[in-house]
PDB file of C-alpha atoms in Angstrom:
ATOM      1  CA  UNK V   1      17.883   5.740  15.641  1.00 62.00           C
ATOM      2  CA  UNK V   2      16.532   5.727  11.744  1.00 74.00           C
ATOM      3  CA  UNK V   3      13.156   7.397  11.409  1.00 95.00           C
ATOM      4  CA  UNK V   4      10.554   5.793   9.332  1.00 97.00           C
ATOM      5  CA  UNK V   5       6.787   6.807   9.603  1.00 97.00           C
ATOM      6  CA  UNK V   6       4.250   5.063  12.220  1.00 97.00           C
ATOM      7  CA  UNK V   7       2.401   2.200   9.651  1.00 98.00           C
ATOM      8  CA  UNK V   8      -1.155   1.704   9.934  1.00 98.00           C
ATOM      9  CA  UNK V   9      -2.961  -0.982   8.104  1.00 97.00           C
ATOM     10  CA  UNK V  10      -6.625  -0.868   6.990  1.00 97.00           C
ATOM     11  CA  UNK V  11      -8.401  -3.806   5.491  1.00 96.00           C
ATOM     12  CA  UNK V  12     -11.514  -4.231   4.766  1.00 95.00           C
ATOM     13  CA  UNK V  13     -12.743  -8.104   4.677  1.00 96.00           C
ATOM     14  CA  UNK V  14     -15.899 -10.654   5.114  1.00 96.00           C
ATOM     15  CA  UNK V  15     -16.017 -12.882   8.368  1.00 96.00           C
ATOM     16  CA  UNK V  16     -13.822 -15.700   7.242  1.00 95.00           C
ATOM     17  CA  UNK V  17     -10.816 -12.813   6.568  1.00 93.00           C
ATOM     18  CA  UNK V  18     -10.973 -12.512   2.709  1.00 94.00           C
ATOM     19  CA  UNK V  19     -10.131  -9.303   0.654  1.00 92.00           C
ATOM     20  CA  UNK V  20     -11.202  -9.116  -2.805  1.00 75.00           C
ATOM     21  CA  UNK V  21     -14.457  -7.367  -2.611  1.00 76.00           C
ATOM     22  CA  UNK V  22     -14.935  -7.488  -6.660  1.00 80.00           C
ATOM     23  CA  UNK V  23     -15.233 -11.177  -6.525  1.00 83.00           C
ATOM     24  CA  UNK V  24     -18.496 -10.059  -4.183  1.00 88.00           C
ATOM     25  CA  UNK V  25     -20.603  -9.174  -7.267  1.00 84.00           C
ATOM     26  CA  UNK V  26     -22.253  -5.976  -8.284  1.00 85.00           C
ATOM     27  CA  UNK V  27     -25.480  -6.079  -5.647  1.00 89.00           C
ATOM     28  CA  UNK V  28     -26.307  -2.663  -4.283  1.00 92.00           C
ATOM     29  CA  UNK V  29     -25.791  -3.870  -0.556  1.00 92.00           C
ATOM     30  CA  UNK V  30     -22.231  -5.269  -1.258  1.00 91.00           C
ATOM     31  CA  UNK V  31     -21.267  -1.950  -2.477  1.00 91.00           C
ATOM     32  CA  UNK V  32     -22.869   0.012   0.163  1.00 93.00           C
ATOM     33  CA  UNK V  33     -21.179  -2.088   2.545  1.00 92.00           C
ATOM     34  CA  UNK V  34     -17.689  -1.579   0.630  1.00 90.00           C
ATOM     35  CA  UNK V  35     -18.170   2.269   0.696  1.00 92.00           C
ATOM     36  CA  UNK V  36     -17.047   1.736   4.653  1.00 94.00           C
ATOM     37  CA  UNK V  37     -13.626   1.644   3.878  1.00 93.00           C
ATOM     38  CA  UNK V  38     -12.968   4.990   2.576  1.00 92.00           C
ATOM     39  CA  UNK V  39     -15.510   6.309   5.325  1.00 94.00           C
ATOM     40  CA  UNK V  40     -13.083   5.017   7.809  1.00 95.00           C
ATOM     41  CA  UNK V  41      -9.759   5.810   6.121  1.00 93.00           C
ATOM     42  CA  UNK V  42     -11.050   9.696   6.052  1.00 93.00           C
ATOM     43  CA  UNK V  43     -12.030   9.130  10.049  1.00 94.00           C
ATOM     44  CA  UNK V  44      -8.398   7.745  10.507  1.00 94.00           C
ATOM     45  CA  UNK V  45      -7.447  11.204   9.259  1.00 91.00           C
ATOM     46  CA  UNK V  46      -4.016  10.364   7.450  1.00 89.00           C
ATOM     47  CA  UNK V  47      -3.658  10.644   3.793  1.00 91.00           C
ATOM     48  CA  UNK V  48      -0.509   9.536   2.804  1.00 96.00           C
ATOM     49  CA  UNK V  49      -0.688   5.440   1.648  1.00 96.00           C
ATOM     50  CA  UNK V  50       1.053   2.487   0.306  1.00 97.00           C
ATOM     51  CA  UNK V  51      -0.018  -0.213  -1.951  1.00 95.00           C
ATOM     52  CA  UNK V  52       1.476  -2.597  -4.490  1.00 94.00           C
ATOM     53  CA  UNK V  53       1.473  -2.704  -7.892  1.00 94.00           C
ATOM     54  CA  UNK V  54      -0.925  -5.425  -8.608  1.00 91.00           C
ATOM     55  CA  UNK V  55      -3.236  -3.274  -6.123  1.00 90.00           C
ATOM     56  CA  UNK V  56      -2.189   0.605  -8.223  1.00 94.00           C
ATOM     57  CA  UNK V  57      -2.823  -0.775 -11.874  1.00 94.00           C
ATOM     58  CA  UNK V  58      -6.112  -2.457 -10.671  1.00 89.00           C
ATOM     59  CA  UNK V  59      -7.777   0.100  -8.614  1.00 88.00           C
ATOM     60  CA  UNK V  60      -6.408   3.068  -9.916  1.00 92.00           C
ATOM     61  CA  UNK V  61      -4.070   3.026 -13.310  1.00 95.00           C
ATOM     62  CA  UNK V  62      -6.254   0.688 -14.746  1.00 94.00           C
ATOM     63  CA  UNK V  63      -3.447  -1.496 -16.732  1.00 96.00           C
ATOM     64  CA  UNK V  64      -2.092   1.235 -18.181  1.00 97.00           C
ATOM     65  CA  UNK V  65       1.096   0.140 -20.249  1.00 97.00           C
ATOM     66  CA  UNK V  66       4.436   1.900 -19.586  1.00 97.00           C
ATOM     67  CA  UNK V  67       5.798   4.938 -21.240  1.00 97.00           C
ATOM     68  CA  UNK V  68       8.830   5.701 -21.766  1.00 97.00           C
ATOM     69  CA  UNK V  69      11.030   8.267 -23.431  1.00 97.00           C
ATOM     70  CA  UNK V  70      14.504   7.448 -25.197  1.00 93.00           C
ATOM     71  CA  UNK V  71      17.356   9.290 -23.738  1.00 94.00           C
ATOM     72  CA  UNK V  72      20.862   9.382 -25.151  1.00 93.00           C
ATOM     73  CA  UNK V  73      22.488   9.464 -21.846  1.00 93.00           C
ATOM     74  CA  UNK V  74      22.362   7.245 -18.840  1.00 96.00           C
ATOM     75  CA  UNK V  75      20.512   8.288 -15.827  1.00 97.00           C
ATOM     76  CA  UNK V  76      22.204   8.167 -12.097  1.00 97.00           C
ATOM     77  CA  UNK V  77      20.276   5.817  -9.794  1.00 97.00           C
ATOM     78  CA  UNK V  78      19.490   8.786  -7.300  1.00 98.00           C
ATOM     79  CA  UNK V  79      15.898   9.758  -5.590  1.00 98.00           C
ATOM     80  CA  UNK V  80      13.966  11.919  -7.716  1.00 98.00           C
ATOM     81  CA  UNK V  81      11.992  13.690  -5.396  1.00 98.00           C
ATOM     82  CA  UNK V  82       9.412  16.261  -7.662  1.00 98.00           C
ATOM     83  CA  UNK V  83       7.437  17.416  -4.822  1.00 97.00           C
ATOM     84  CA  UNK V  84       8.099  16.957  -1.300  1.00 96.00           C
ATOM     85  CA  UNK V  85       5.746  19.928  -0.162  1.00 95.00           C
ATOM     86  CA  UNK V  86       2.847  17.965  -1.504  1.00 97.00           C
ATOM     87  CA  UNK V  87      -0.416  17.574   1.151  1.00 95.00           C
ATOM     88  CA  UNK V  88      -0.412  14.183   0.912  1.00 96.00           C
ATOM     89  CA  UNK V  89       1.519  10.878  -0.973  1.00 98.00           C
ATOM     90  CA  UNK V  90       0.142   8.070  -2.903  1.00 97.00           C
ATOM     91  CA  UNK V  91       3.398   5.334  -2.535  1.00 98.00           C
ATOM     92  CA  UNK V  92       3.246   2.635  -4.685  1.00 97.00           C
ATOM     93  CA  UNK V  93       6.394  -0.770  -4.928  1.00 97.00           C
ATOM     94  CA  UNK V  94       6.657  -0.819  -8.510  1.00 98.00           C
ATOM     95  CA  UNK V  95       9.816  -2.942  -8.260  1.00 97.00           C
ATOM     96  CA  UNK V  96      10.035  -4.009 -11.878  1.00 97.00           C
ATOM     97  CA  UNK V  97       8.492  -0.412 -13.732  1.00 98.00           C
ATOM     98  CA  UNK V  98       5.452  -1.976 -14.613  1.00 98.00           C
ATOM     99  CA  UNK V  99       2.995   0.366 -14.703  1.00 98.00           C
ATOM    100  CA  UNK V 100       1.705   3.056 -16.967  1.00 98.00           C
ATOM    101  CA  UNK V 101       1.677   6.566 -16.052  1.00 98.00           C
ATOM    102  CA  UNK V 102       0.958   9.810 -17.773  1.00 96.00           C
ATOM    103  CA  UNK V 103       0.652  12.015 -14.637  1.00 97.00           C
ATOM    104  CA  UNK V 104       2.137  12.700 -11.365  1.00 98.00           C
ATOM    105  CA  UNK V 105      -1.113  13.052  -9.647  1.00 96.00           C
ATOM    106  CA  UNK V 106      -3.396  10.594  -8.088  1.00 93.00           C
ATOM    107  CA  UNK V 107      -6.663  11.482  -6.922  1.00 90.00           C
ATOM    108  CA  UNK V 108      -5.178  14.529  -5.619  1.00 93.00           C
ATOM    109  CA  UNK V 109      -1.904  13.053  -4.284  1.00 96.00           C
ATOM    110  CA  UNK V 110       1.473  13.228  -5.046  1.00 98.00           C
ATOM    111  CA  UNK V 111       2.866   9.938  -6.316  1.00 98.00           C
ATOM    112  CA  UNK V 112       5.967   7.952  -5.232  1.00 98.00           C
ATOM    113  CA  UNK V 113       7.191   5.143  -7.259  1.00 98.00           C
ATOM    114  CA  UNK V 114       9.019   2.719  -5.548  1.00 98.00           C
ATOM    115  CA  UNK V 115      11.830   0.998  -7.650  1.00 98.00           C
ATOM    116  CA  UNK V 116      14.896  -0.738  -8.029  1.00 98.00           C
ATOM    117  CA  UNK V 117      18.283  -0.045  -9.732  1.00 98.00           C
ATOM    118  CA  UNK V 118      17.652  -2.436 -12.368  1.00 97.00           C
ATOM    119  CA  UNK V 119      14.334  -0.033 -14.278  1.00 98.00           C
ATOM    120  CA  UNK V 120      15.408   1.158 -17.969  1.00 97.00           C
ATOM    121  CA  UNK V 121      16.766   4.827 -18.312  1.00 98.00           C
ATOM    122  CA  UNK V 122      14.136   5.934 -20.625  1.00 98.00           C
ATOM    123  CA  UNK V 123      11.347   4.930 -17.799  1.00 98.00           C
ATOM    124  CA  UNK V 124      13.087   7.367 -15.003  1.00 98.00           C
ATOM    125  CA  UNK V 125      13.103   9.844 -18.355  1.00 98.00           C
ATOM    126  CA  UNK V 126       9.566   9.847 -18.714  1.00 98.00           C
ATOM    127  CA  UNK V 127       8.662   9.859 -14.792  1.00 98.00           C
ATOM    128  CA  UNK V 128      11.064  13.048 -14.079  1.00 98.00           C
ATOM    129  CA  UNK V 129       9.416  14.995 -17.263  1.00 98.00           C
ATOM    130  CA  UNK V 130       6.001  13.967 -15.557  1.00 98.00           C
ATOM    131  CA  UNK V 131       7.207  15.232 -12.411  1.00 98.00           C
ATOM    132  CA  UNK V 132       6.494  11.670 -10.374  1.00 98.00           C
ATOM    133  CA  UNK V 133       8.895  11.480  -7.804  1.00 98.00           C
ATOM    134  CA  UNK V 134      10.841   8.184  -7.186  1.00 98.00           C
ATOM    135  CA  UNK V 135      12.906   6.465  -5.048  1.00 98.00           C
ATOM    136  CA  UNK V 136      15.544   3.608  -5.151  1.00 98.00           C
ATOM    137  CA  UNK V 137      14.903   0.845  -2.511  1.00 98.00           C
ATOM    138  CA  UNK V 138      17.644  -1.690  -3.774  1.00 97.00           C
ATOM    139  CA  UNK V 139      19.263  -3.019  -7.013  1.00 97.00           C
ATOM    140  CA  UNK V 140      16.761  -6.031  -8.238  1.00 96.00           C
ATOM    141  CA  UNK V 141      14.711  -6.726  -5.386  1.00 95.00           C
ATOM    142  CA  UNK V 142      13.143  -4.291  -2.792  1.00 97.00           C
ATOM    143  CA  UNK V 143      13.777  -3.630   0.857  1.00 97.00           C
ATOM    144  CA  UNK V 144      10.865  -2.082   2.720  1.00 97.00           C
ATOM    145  CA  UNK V 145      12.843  -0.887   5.697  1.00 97.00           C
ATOM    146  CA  UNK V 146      14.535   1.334   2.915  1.00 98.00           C
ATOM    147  CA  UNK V 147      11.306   2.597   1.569  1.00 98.00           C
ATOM    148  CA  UNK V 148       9.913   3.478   4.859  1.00 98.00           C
ATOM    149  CA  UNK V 149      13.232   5.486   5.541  1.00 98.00           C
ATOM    150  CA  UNK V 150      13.430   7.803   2.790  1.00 98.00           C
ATOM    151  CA  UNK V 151       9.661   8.461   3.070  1.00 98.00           C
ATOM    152  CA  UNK V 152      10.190   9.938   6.081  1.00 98.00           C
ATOM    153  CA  UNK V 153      14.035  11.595   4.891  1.00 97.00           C
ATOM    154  CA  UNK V 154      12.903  12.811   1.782  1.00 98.00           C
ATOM    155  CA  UNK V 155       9.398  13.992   2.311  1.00 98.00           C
ATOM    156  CA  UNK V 156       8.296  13.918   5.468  1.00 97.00           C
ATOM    157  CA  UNK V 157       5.888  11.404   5.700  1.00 97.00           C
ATOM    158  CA  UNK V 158       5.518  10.807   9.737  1.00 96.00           C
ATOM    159  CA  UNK V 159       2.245   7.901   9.306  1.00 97.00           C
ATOM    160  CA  UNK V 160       1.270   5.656   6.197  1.00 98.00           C
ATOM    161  CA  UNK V 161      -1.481   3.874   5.647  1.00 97.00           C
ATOM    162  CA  UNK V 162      -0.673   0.239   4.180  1.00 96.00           C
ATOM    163  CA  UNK V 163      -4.226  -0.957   2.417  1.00 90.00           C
ATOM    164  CA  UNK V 164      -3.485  -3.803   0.705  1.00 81.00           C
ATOM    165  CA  UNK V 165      -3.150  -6.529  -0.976  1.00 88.00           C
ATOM    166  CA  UNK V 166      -2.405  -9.823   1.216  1.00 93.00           C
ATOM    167  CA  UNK V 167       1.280 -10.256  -0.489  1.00 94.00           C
ATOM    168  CA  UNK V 168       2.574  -6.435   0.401  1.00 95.00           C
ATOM    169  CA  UNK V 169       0.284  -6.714   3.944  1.00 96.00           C
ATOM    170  CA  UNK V 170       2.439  -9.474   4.866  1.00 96.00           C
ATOM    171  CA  UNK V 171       5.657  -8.553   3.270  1.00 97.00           C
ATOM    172  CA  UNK V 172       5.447  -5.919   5.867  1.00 97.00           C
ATOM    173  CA  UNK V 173       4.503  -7.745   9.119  1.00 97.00           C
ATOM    174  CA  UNK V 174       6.832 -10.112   8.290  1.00 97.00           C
ATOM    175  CA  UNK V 175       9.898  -7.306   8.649  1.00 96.00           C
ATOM    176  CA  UNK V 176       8.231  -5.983  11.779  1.00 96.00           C
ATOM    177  CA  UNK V 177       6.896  -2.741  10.390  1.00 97.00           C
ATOM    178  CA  UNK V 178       3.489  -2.885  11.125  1.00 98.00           C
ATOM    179  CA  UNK V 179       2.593  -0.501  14.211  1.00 98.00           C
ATOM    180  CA  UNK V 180      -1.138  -0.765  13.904  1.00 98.00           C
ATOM    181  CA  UNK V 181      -3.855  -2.706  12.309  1.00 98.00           C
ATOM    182  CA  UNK V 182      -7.756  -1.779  11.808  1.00 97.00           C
ATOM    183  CA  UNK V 183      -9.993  -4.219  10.169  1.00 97.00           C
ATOM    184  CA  UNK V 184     -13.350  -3.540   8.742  1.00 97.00           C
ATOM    185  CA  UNK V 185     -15.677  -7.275   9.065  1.00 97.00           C
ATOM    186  CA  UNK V 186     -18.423  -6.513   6.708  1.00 96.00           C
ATOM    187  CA  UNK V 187     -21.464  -8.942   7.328  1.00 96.00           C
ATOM    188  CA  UNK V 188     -20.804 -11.459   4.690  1.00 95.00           C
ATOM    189  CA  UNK V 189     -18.826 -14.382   3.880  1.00 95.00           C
ATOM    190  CA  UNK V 190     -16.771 -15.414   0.987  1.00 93.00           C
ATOM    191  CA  UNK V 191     -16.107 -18.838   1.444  1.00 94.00           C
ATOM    192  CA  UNK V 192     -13.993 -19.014  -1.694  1.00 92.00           C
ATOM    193  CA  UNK V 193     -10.459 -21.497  -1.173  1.00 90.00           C
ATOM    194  CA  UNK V 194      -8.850 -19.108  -3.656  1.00 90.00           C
ATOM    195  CA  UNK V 195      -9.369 -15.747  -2.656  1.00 91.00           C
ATOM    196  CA  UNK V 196      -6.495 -13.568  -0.796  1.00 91.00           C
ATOM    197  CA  UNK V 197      -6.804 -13.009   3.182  1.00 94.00           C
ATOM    198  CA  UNK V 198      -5.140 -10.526   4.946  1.00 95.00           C
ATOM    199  CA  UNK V 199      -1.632 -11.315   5.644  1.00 96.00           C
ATOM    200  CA  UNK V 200       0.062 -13.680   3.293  1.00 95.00           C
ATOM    201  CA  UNK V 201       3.647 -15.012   3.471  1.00 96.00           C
ATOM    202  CA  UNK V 202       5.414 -17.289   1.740  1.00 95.00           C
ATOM    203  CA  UNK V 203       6.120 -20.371   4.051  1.00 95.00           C
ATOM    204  CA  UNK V 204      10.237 -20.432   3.054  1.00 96.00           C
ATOM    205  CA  UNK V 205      10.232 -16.541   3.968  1.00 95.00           C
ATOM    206  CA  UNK V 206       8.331 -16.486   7.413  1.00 96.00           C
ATOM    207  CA  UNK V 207      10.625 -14.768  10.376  1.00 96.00           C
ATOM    208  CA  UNK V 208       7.853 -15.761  13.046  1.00 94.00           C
ATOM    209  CA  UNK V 209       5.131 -18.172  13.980  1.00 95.00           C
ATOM    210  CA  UNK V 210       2.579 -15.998  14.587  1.00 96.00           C
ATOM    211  CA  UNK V 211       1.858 -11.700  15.249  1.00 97.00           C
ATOM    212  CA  UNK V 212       0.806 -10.905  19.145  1.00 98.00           C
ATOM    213  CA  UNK V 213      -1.519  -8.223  19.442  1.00 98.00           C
ATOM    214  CA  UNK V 214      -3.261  -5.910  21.653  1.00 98.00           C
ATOM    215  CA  UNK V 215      -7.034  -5.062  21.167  1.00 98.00           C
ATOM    216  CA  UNK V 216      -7.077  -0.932  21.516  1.00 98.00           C
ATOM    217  CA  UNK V 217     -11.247  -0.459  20.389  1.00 98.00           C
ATOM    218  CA  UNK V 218     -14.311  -2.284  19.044  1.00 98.00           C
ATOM    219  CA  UNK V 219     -17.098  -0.488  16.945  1.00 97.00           C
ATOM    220  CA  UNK V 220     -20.289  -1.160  15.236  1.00 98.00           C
ATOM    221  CA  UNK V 221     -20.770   1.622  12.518  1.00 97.00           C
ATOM    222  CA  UNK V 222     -23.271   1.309   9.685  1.00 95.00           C
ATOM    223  CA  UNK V 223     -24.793  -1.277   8.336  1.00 95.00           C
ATOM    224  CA  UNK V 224     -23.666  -3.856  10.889  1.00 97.00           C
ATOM    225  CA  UNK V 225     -19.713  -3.340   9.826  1.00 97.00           C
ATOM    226  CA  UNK V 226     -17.438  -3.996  13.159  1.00 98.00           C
ATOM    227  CA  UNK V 227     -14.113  -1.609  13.117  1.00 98.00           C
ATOM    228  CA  UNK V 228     -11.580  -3.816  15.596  1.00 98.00           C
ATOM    229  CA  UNK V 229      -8.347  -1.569  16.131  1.00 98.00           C
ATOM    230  CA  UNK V 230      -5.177  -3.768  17.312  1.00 98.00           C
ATOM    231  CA  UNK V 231      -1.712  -2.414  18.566  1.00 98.00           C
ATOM    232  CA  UNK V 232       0.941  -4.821  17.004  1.00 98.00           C
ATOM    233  CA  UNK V 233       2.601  -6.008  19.774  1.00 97.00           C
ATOM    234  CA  UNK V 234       5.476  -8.645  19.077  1.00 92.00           C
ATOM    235  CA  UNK V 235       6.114 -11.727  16.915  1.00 91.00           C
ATOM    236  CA  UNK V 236       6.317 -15.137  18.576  1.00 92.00           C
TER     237      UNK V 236
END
């Protein structure tokens, strides 16, 4: 049997299931509401996680362009692991090479970029003289059984926390690879047609009708939030 590491999802949404807190405004009560989530992740205890790119350059790299550094040879489309010994892992799908990077460290994490075949040579260049690892996951399009594989193969990674957004929430429940799910229901609604919820997927790639699960606890912490922690159970 393949290894991969237990998945956990944390999301953090108002009543009627949307995500994007920025669309929430700037009031001091929305943000002290907000500052739940990391509360909780540090409760959950496990620091390695896995977002998307849309989510990284957003939240973290801040649209940072890509760098990259002209080689005169061609680079082999193996794992470039920098630092497996690292106390924790910041994973991000970067399919495409998108984003912008000028170190290997995030927030105090090691970083793994997620890519395919098809990235340029002088991106992997600039990445291995950062010292951010990388892995392979297919040749133009990603497969997240394959990521959750070598996270476990190449640097130990036994749990991952997925945290977002709705696209890369669903991509994985979709594929069955979602073992638990906590959700943080702040007191407030969005009400907004537009605005992501949870778990998207895309109609024409949908493997089930719907995602069974099994209620494990219910909490009230501050400031009215509700914590509901689900075992996923089966699709139906």
């Amino acid at each position: 049997m393949i290894k991969r590491p237990h998945v956990i999802c944390l999301m953090m949404t108002s009543v009627d299931g949307k995500i994007l807190s920025e669309k929430w405004g700037n009031n001091k009560q929305v943000k002290t509401l907000a500052e739940s989530f990391e509360k909780v992740h540090e409760i959950i205890g496990n620091k390695n996680w896995i977002v998307g790119r849309t989510t990284m350059e957003k939240d973290f790299t801040h649209y940072a362009k890509p760098v990259y550094k002209e080689v005169d040879h061609t680079i082999s489309r193996e794992d470039f692991v920098a630092n497996r010994n690292a106390d924790s892992f910041a994973v991000v799908i970067d399919g495409q090479a998108k984003l912008g990077w000028n170190s290997s460290d995030m927030l105090g994490q090691h970083v793994i970029a997620v890519l395919t075949e098809s990235v340029k040579d002088s991106y992997l260049a600039h990445l291995q003289e950062i010292g951010l690892s990388y892995i392979f996951a297919g040749k133009n399009s990603v497969d997240l059984k394959v990521i959750l594989e070598k996270l476990t193969a190449l640097f130990g990674i036994e749990t991952l926390m997925i945290e977002g957004g709705g696209h890369l929430n669903g991509s994985f429940l979709n594929e069955g690879l979602i073992d638990e799910y906590n959700q943080l229901i702040l007191p407030l609604a969005d009400g907004r047609l537009e605005t992501t919820s949870v778990f998207e997927i895309e109609e024409k790639d949908r493997k089930f009708d719907a995602t069974l699960l099994q209620l494990l606890e219910v909490k009230q912490i501050e400031h009215e939030v509700v914590w509901l922690r689900y075992k996923v159970l089966d699709h139906v």
